């Protein structure tokens, strides 16, 4: 597909004009100095060499802003050492991409790289996160809900047959703005840049959003896979870096993976010759380790209850800034970094961000976030800690056999005997396979996919029920709905199980990841055993009263929490 069609669409142009102003602001008057290549020392990749043109790009204000954007958002409030930024992560992705390119050239039967392909990969690696805003993925979860941006992502999906992440789409727009392109080709000492002006950032943008680069009847999917694929440079870096800074003992056999990656030529479904990045059969264990590490990161860091409540507080705060017009444009999510954003609350004055609801004091909320004064967990729900209130009677096989024996003594036809035995087998199987635990699908569908506005309405209903319980207990209500947080995280997803990227023992046939690493099963197991939904309340609220309201509000009288005191400090 011609990417220019997408770039000329109304949906794209609307946001591009806004992003163009931001890029102009960052690069206005900046001229990179003459420099040589440098060696940068990194705790994950060791000593890494970066060329002169890479250093010119790294030193630019547009790239330097990544120093003030935390890689894992507010996780440092729980893991104090996890303060690494998108800056060092981007350098790390470039380092991983360099190693991958080196190993691909060595392992492949013939070098699959054409002239300047490797530099194109390094450029994409450096720029892949240039579209991140404050608190990384947290900010994109906010602006990603805005109608104009949703229309753009829908356009991407319809035309490219894939849905890029919000920050990937912004990165694509940034590097394809006229300002950035002019800056790059006029000031950066990129090799043979005059030969590639017409397509360089179109190709780099495709690699960032996960779209393949095509030339006539050939598809160079391996280039994109290095940056955005099942075992790309991005994953190789953040899995190592995030776990290292958090103090978690997670590791994968990095060297084994590097020695087993290769480019394999296949005929794709469109009858095109495709150069695909694959891993040799005896390197599958490295993919298994990589997947396991991602699962643990979800469990330990990304879905940690304190991380989730911190993020929920920031969502209230940022949505409040947006409703007040303090943050207006998409470019504002790029313009303000982590150290800026909490200062904006001073502009609130006496205005209410949410006139339909109670007053939310943004300055107080910002102070609570900065000082880690977090609400307390009053309710937790998971697949393992809830039970049905009305359990079905268990099937007693011994008793049923005794009844059948008596019937046989009194006379029974062969057909009746067969029918009764089949009924007993069915009842027994039904009992063995029946889940006594409450399945959380309905809860997730109801609460996990709602917009911020819809969640405000739910929190209002919860507050009303809580206030009623306070009145019954004769207690004064000294809180409002913004003292209540209902958190239902998304279910985990670890990748595309159907990706055919495992090279068989015969070095010819390709096998799917799911043939070796049961991604769907692993994700289902995590969601079943590790997934948690929560209700948090501020310090002004009695936890025991809040628990009773939460259990009724969330489980609707159909189920109950088994032992709440075993995991919460609630006096029931």
XYZ file of C-alpha atoms in Angstrom:
572
model
C 0.000 0.000 0.000
C 1.221 3.523 -0.784
C 1.754 5.147 2.618
C 1.312 8.586 1.024
C -2.428 7.910 0.718
C -2.649 7.616 4.498
C -0.481 10.693 5.022
C -2.714 12.804 2.775
C -5.940 11.819 4.583
C -7.931 14.359 6.620
C -7.483 12.307 9.799
C -3.698 12.430 9.413
C -3.454 16.073 8.346
C -5.504 17.276 11.323
C -3.054 15.895 13.868
C 0.043 16.475 11.720
C -0.469 20.261 11.801
C -0.485 20.204 15.596
C 2.599 17.964 15.840
C 4.445 20.123 13.289
C 4.206 23.083 15.681
C 5.751 21.022 18.476
C 8.656 19.839 16.300
C 9.331 23.425 15.179
C 9.380 24.529 18.787
C 11.945 21.871 19.781
C 14.253 22.315 16.788
C 13.917 26.076 16.251
C 17.391 27.575 15.909
C 19.181 24.343 16.778
C 22.191 23.364 14.703
C 24.062 20.195 15.639
C 27.763 20.650 16.225
C 30.402 18.768 14.343
C 31.110 15.650 16.301
C 32.722 12.258 16.045
C 31.387 8.894 17.032
C 31.296 8.100 20.744
C 31.317 5.090 23.022
C 28.526 5.058 25.605
C 28.666 2.657 28.544
C 25.410 0.935 29.418
C 24.550 -1.500 32.263
C 22.632 -3.785 29.882
C 24.688 -3.752 26.676
C 28.109 -2.750 27.916
C 30.206 -0.330 25.850
C 28.320 0.624 22.689
C 29.673 2.661 19.794
C 27.473 5.272 18.148
C 28.453 6.986 14.888
C 28.768 10.731 14.323
C 25.330 11.018 12.705
C 23.742 9.032 15.535
C 25.313 11.354 18.107
C 24.052 14.415 16.214
C 20.538 13.006 16.444
C 20.949 11.929 20.083
C 22.171 15.411 21.074
C 19.179 17.170 19.483
C 16.555 18.762 21.803
C 13.849 16.529 20.332
C 15.730 13.417 21.457
C 17.063 14.856 24.720
C 13.519 15.427 26.001
C 13.322 11.638 26.435
C 15.631 11.998 29.449
C 12.660 13.382 31.382
C 10.164 10.663 30.469
C 10.281 7.642 32.767
C 10.352 4.314 30.966
C 7.902 2.603 33.313
C 5.790 5.611 34.235
C 5.163 5.800 37.969
C 6.650 2.412 38.826
C 9.458 4.242 40.665
C 6.930 4.971 43.424
C 6.964 1.228 44.108
C 10.410 0.254 42.773
C 12.567 3.263 43.740
C 15.466 2.366 41.424
C 13.243 2.009 38.348
C 13.893 5.596 37.334
C 15.370 4.897 33.913
C 14.049 6.962 31.043
C 13.029 6.574 27.427
C 16.403 8.144 26.587
C 18.605 5.279 27.776
C 16.022 2.754 26.592
C 16.206 4.213 23.062
C 20.002 3.992 23.155
C 19.614 0.400 24.332
C 17.240 -0.504 21.510
C 19.775 0.877 19.041
C 22.473 -1.232 20.728
C 20.294 -4.356 20.479
C 19.489 -3.584 16.830
C 23.203 -3.295 16.032
C 23.852 -6.720 17.548
C 20.899 -8.222 15.702
C 22.075 -6.834 12.364
C 25.579 -8.140 13.010
C 24.326 -11.626 13.852
C 21.844 -11.718 10.958
C 24.645 -10.958 8.501
C 26.794 -13.669 10.043
C 24.097 -16.349 10.361
C 22.308 -15.932 7.012
C 23.441 -17.813 3.904
C 23.743 -14.562 2.028
C 23.716 -11.022 3.409
C 20.069 -9.869 3.201
C 20.924 -6.204 3.783
C 21.045 -3.833 0.879
C 23.018 -0.592 0.868
C 22.202 1.559 3.922
C 19.631 -0.920 5.294
C 21.540 -1.273 8.564
C 21.697 2.492 9.065
C 17.964 2.630 8.389
C 17.419 0.065 11.141
C 19.639 2.006 13.582
C 17.717 5.189 12.770
C 14.374 3.485 13.423
C 15.724 2.038 16.691
C 16.781 5.449 17.954
C 13.504 7.111 16.944
C 11.034 4.347 17.790
C 9.966 6.052 21.080
C 10.241 9.669 19.951
C 6.424 9.869 20.117
C 6.177 9.101 23.842
C 4.711 11.713 26.159
C 4.960 12.177 29.919
C 4.788 8.992 31.984
C 5.173 6.933 28.777
C 2.269 4.545 28.156
C 0.135 6.262 30.792
C -0.279 9.462 28.763
C -1.072 7.586 25.549
C -3.842 5.692 27.349
C -5.430 9.129 27.871
C -5.051 10.901 24.513
C -5.620 7.573 22.766
C -9.293 7.843 23.804
C -9.760 11.247 22.155
C -12.046 11.064 19.112
C -9.648 12.658 16.635
C -6.883 10.262 17.576
C -9.165 7.245 17.536
C -10.152 8.180 13.974
C -6.481 8.315 12.985
C -5.700 4.908 14.510
C -8.749 3.458 12.746
C -7.398 4.875 9.487
C -4.004 3.274 10.138
C -5.657 -0.057 10.858
C -7.909 0.024 7.793
C -5.140 0.977 5.360
C -2.193 -0.934 6.851
C -4.087 -3.958 8.208
C -2.585 -3.422 11.635
C -3.272 -1.172 14.610
C -0.219 0.764 15.811
C 0.108 1.904 19.397
C -0.668 5.564 19.987
C 2.957 6.575 20.600
C 4.046 4.702 17.449
C 1.579 6.717 15.389
C 2.894 9.953 16.913
C 6.488 8.882 16.202
C 5.512 8.227 12.582
C 4.009 11.708 12.319
C 6.943 13.448 14.038
C 9.653 12.029 11.782
C 7.596 12.715 8.655
C 6.903 16.375 9.449
C 8.440 18.861 7.070
C 10.381 20.470 9.914
C 12.028 17.246 11.033
C 12.834 16.091 7.529
C 14.425 19.445 6.659
C 16.406 19.430 9.897
C 17.649 15.900 9.275
C 18.685 16.244 5.649
C 20.246 19.674 6.157
C 22.128 18.999 9.390
C 22.670 15.280 10.094
C 25.671 13.540 8.497
C 23.639 10.501 7.508
C 25.423 8.374 4.869
C 24.213 8.866 1.283
C 21.288 10.953 2.510
C 20.780 12.621 -0.866
C 19.931 9.251 -2.398
C 17.210 8.341 0.085
C 15.324 11.585 0.779
C 12.240 10.371 -1.049
C 11.700 7.234 1.004
C 13.902 7.171 4.137
C 11.378 8.336 6.728
C 8.507 6.575 5.050
C 10.455 3.328 5.526
C 11.609 4.196 9.035
C 8.033 5.113 9.965
C 6.767 1.791 8.650
C 9.311 -0.075 10.758
C 8.221 1.821 13.877
C 4.490 1.110 13.407
C 5.119 -2.502 12.352
C 4.288 -2.225 8.634
C 6.454 -4.074 6.122
C 8.716 -2.401 3.565
C 7.923 -3.548 0.019
C 9.685 -3.017 -3.288
C 7.904 -4.364 -6.382
C 7.460 -8.094 -5.680
C 9.762 -8.294 -2.671
C 8.877 -7.795 1.007
C 11.611 -6.942 3.504
C 9.676 -7.845 6.625
C 12.855 -8.732 8.533
C 13.794 -5.032 8.726
C 10.501 -4.202 10.444
C 10.740 -7.286 12.669
C 14.026 -6.046 14.143
C 12.193 -2.965 15.437
C 8.617 -4.188 15.853
C 8.243 -7.969 15.840
C 7.883 -11.088 18.015
C 11.443 -10.823 19.392
C 12.474 -7.315 18.433
C 15.227 -5.051 19.777
C 12.649 -3.127 21.824
C 11.636 -6.212 23.838
C 15.221 -7.386 24.186
C 16.115 -4.099 25.853
C 13.121 -3.285 28.044
C 12.845 -6.794 29.485
C 16.477 -6.626 30.610
C 16.396 -2.969 31.644
C 13.041 -2.879 33.449
C 13.785 -6.005 35.491
C 17.362 -4.873 36.249
C 16.378 -1.446 37.610
C 13.462 -2.888 39.582
C 15.839 -5.333 41.259
C 14.126 -8.426 39.847
C 16.121 -11.532 38.972
C 14.715 -12.091 35.489
C 16.908 -13.086 32.558
C 16.840 -14.738 29.165
C 19.669 -16.280 27.173
C 20.458 -13.240 25.076
C 23.499 -14.717 23.351
C 21.658 -17.888 22.382
C 18.912 -15.840 20.769
C 21.455 -13.771 18.844
C 23.224 -16.853 17.514
C 19.943 -18.424 16.335
C 18.309 -15.550 14.426
C 18.483 -15.651 10.650
C 16.693 -14.230 7.602
C 14.774 -16.874 5.669
C 13.285 -16.446 2.189
C 9.648 -17.502 1.761
C 6.855 -17.105 -0.764
C 4.086 -15.252 1.062
C 0.328 -15.469 0.537
C 0.460 -12.700 -2.076
C 3.011 -14.677 -4.104
C 5.727 -12.187 -3.197
C 9.255 -13.075 -2.176
C 9.494 -12.238 1.515
C 12.667 -11.974 3.578
C 11.462 -12.953 7.033
C 13.261 -12.796 10.373
C 13.114 -16.237 11.998
C 14.795 -18.189 14.747
C 16.311 -21.604 14.280
C 14.586 -24.639 15.733
C 17.146 -25.133 18.504
C 16.771 -21.515 19.636
C 13.156 -21.829 20.756
C 14.168 -21.975 24.421
C 15.298 -18.337 24.151
C 11.796 -17.362 22.963
C 10.267 -19.288 25.868
C 12.512 -17.467 28.336
C 11.717 -14.115 26.741
C 7.981 -14.770 27.009
C 8.263 -15.936 30.617
C 10.169 -12.770 31.542
C 7.417 -10.619 29.990
C 4.804 -12.474 32.039
C 6.751 -11.828 35.219
C 7.166 -8.136 34.379
C 3.395 -7.837 34.027
C 2.919 -9.549 37.371
C 5.660 -7.776 39.320
C 5.741 -4.281 37.806
C 3.126 -3.274 35.247
C 0.140 -4.744 37.149
C 1.422 -4.133 40.673
C -1.433 -2.714 42.736
C 0.520 0.391 43.812
C 1.538 1.111 40.234
C -2.088 0.782 39.113
C -3.460 3.152 41.751
C -0.710 5.705 41.021
C -1.643 5.622 37.352
C -5.351 5.958 38.170
C -4.615 9.117 40.169
C -2.628 10.579 37.269
C -5.496 9.827 34.876
C -7.838 11.869 37.085
C -5.259 14.631 37.160
C -4.511 14.751 33.429
C -8.153 14.456 32.389
C -8.805 17.334 34.773
C -6.106 19.437 33.100
C -7.593 18.628 29.719
C -11.164 19.502 30.751
C -9.907 22.862 32.042
C -8.082 23.562 28.781
C -4.671 23.615 30.473
C -3.670 20.717 28.237
C -5.371 21.324 24.907
C -3.596 19.695 21.981
C -1.926 16.368 21.252
C 1.354 18.281 21.112
C 0.896 19.202 24.796
C 1.318 15.546 25.689
C 4.749 15.773 24.031
C 5.571 19.307 25.150
C 5.258 18.563 28.879
C 7.539 15.957 30.436
C 7.416 14.155 33.777
C 8.944 16.995 35.789
C 6.584 19.554 34.176
C 3.213 17.935 34.370
C 2.515 18.094 38.119
C 3.293 21.842 38.160
C 0.374 22.654 35.868
C -2.187 22.234 38.670
C -1.468 25.788 39.826
C -3.434 27.032 36.825
C -6.698 25.479 38.049
C -7.869 28.333 40.265
C -11.413 27.729 41.516
C -12.607 26.054 38.331
C -14.072 22.553 38.523
C -12.656 20.115 35.935
C -15.834 18.002 36.042
C -18.869 20.282 36.557
C -21.278 17.306 36.501
C -19.570 15.878 39.574
C -17.907 17.041 42.777
C -14.906 19.344 42.929
C -11.504 17.765 42.279
C -8.600 19.782 43.693
C -5.792 19.203 41.197
C -3.099 20.843 43.335
C -3.868 18.544 46.240
C -3.971 15.541 43.916
C -0.609 16.493 42.375
C 0.902 16.803 45.854
C -0.426 13.376 46.842
C 1.087 11.838 43.703
C 4.451 13.530 44.232
C 4.576 12.489 47.895
C 3.249 8.972 47.241
C 0.224 9.522 49.429
C -1.851 6.810 47.836
C -5.388 5.543 48.514
C -5.724 2.206 50.320
C -6.969 -1.037 48.821
C -10.368 -1.942 50.249
C -11.368 -4.653 47.793
C -9.601 -7.144 45.554
C -11.089 -9.594 43.126
C -9.403 -12.405 41.229
C -10.325 -15.756 39.778
C -9.030 -17.532 42.872
C -10.401 -15.429 45.729
C -14.115 -15.322 44.942
C -16.776 -17.985 45.154
C -20.371 -18.413 44.101
C -22.863 -17.773 46.868
C -25.263 -20.510 45.708
C -23.228 -23.611 44.869
C -24.724 -26.428 42.856
C -25.157 -29.735 44.769
C -22.316 -32.138 44.072
C -22.955 -35.329 42.109
C -22.615 -38.331 44.504
C -21.411 -41.203 42.297
C -21.575 -43.845 45.059
C -25.162 -42.999 45.934
C -26.217 -42.994 42.267
C -24.626 -46.416 41.734
C -26.547 -47.796 44.712
C -29.816 -46.483 43.258
C -28.991 -48.017 39.882
C -28.190 -51.386 41.510
C -31.571 -51.426 43.253
C -33.298 -50.622 39.968
C -31.495 -53.479 38.252
C -32.680 -55.892 40.952
C -36.260 -54.774 40.381
C -35.925 -55.199 36.640
C -34.764 -52.656 34.020
C -34.444 -52.843 30.238
C -31.067 -52.641 28.476
C -32.089 -49.358 26.861
C -33.012 -47.803 30.233
C -29.777 -49.061 31.793
C -27.693 -47.550 28.973
C -29.609 -44.263 29.241
C -29.096 -44.048 33.018
C -25.369 -44.836 32.744
C -24.926 -42.174 30.051
C -26.711 -39.661 32.297
C -24.413 -40.548 35.214
C -21.301 -40.121 33.044
C -22.570 -36.763 31.790
C -23.276 -35.545 35.336
C -19.847 -36.687 36.538
C -18.028 -34.979 33.664
C -20.054 -31.822 34.181
C -18.972 -31.702 37.816
C -15.299 -32.303 36.968
C -15.181 -29.543 34.372
C -17.436 -27.025 36.098
C -15.616 -24.006 37.504
C -16.715 -23.296 41.047
C -14.802 -20.021 40.798
C -16.522 -16.977 39.356
C -15.365 -16.311 35.831
C -14.339 -12.692 35.431
C -15.239 -12.261 31.780
C -18.507 -10.484 32.498
C -16.852 -8.211 35.045
C -14.086 -7.295 32.638
C -16.550 -6.665 29.810
C -18.573 -4.382 32.060
C -15.771 -2.465 33.800
C -12.504 -3.134 31.990
C -13.365 -1.526 28.660
C -15.190 1.599 29.764
C -14.084 5.101 28.877
C -12.925 7.560 31.498
C -16.289 9.347 31.342
C -18.171 6.081 31.898
C -15.919 5.229 34.843
C -16.716 8.612 36.405
C -20.391 7.663 36.354
C -19.627 4.298 37.989
C -17.557 5.962 40.694
C -20.446 8.346 41.344
C -22.830 5.395 41.865
C -20.332 3.743 44.204
C -19.962 6.978 46.162
C -23.742 7.286 46.597
C -23.972 3.736 47.977
C -21.016 4.377 50.262
C -22.536 7.629 51.526
C -25.806 5.790 52.269
C -23.919 3.207 54.360
C -22.223 6.027 56.254
C -25.605 7.597 56.978
C -26.943 4.274 58.276
C -23.938 4.025 60.586
C -24.467 7.590 61.770
C -21.141 8.756 60.351
C -20.423 12.064 58.670
C -19.546 11.900 54.958
C -16.283 13.850 54.632
C -15.286 12.609 51.187
C -16.492 12.668 47.572
C -16.464 10.392 44.533
C -12.857 11.279 43.692
C -11.817 9.509 46.886
C -12.912 6.253 45.227
C -11.035 4.384 42.478
C -12.318 1.322 40.623
C -9.460 -0.342 38.725
C -10.018 -3.160 36.249
C -6.779 -3.688 34.260
C -6.724 -4.985 30.736
C -6.112 -8.686 30.313
C -2.520 -9.537 29.421
C -1.489 -10.354 25.858
C 1.981 -11.684 25.076
C 2.073 -11.577 21.291
C 0.821 -13.249 18.171
C 0.804 -16.988 18.695
C 0.257 -17.573 14.966
C 3.484 -15.874 13.825
C 5.385 -18.365 11.634
C 8.915 -17.478 12.670
C 10.401 -20.786 13.836
C 12.644 -22.438 11.226
C 12.156 -26.221 11.239
C 14.948 -28.758 11.632
C 15.015 -29.195 7.860
C 15.927 -25.473 7.529
C 13.015 -25.141 5.111
C 9.586 -25.252 6.729
C 8.365 -22.516 9.056
C 6.466 -23.307 12.240
C 4.314 -21.084 14.423
C 5.360 -19.785 17.812
C 2.272 -21.463 19.248
C 3.684 -24.856 18.236
C 6.314 -24.385 20.942
C 5.366 -21.491 23.198
C 1.659 -21.589 24.039
C 1.216 -17.827 24.174
C -2.572 -18.009 24.312
C -2.460 -20.597 27.100
C 0.188 -18.677 29.025
C -1.806 -15.461 28.743
C -4.981 -17.272 29.813
C -3.145 -18.795 32.774
C -1.834 -15.398 33.855
C -5.227 -13.761 33.493
C -6.806 -16.574 35.474
C -4.278 -16.776 38.306
C -2.469 -13.433 38.454
C -4.995 -10.896 37.205
C -6.492 -8.664 39.904
C -9.191 -6.014 39.938
C -9.324 -3.472 42.767
C -11.260 -0.804 44.580
C -9.180 1.807 46.395
C -10.391 4.521 48.749
C -8.688 7.516 50.332
C -7.624 7.676 53.971
C -10.836 9.540 54.831
C -12.939 6.398 54.227
C -13.515 3.479 56.593
C -12.071 0.404 54.870
C -14.525 -2.082 56.400
C -17.553 -0.105 55.198
C -15.956 0.418 51.799
C -15.295 -3.325 51.506
C -18.940 -4.227 52.117
C -20.123 -1.692 49.547
C -17.492 -2.822 47.018
C -18.402 -6.495 47.348
C -22.065 -5.739 46.711
C -21.319 -3.183 43.964
C -18.831 -5.325 42.018
C -20.174 -8.856 42.558
C -23.864 -7.852 42.578
C -24.798 -10.449 45.183
C -23.874 -13.361 42.919
C -20.546 -14.115 44.601
C -18.391 -13.176 47.586
C -14.743 -12.836 48.505
C -13.549 -15.925 50.348
C -11.130 -14.533 52.953
C -10.779 -10.750 52.649
C -8.760 -10.402 55.854
C -6.032 -12.659 54.427
C -4.951 -10.090 51.864
C -6.303 -6.780 53.153
C -6.043 -4.898 56.417
C -9.805 -4.736 56.838
C -11.555 -5.260 60.151
C -14.784 -7.025 59.310
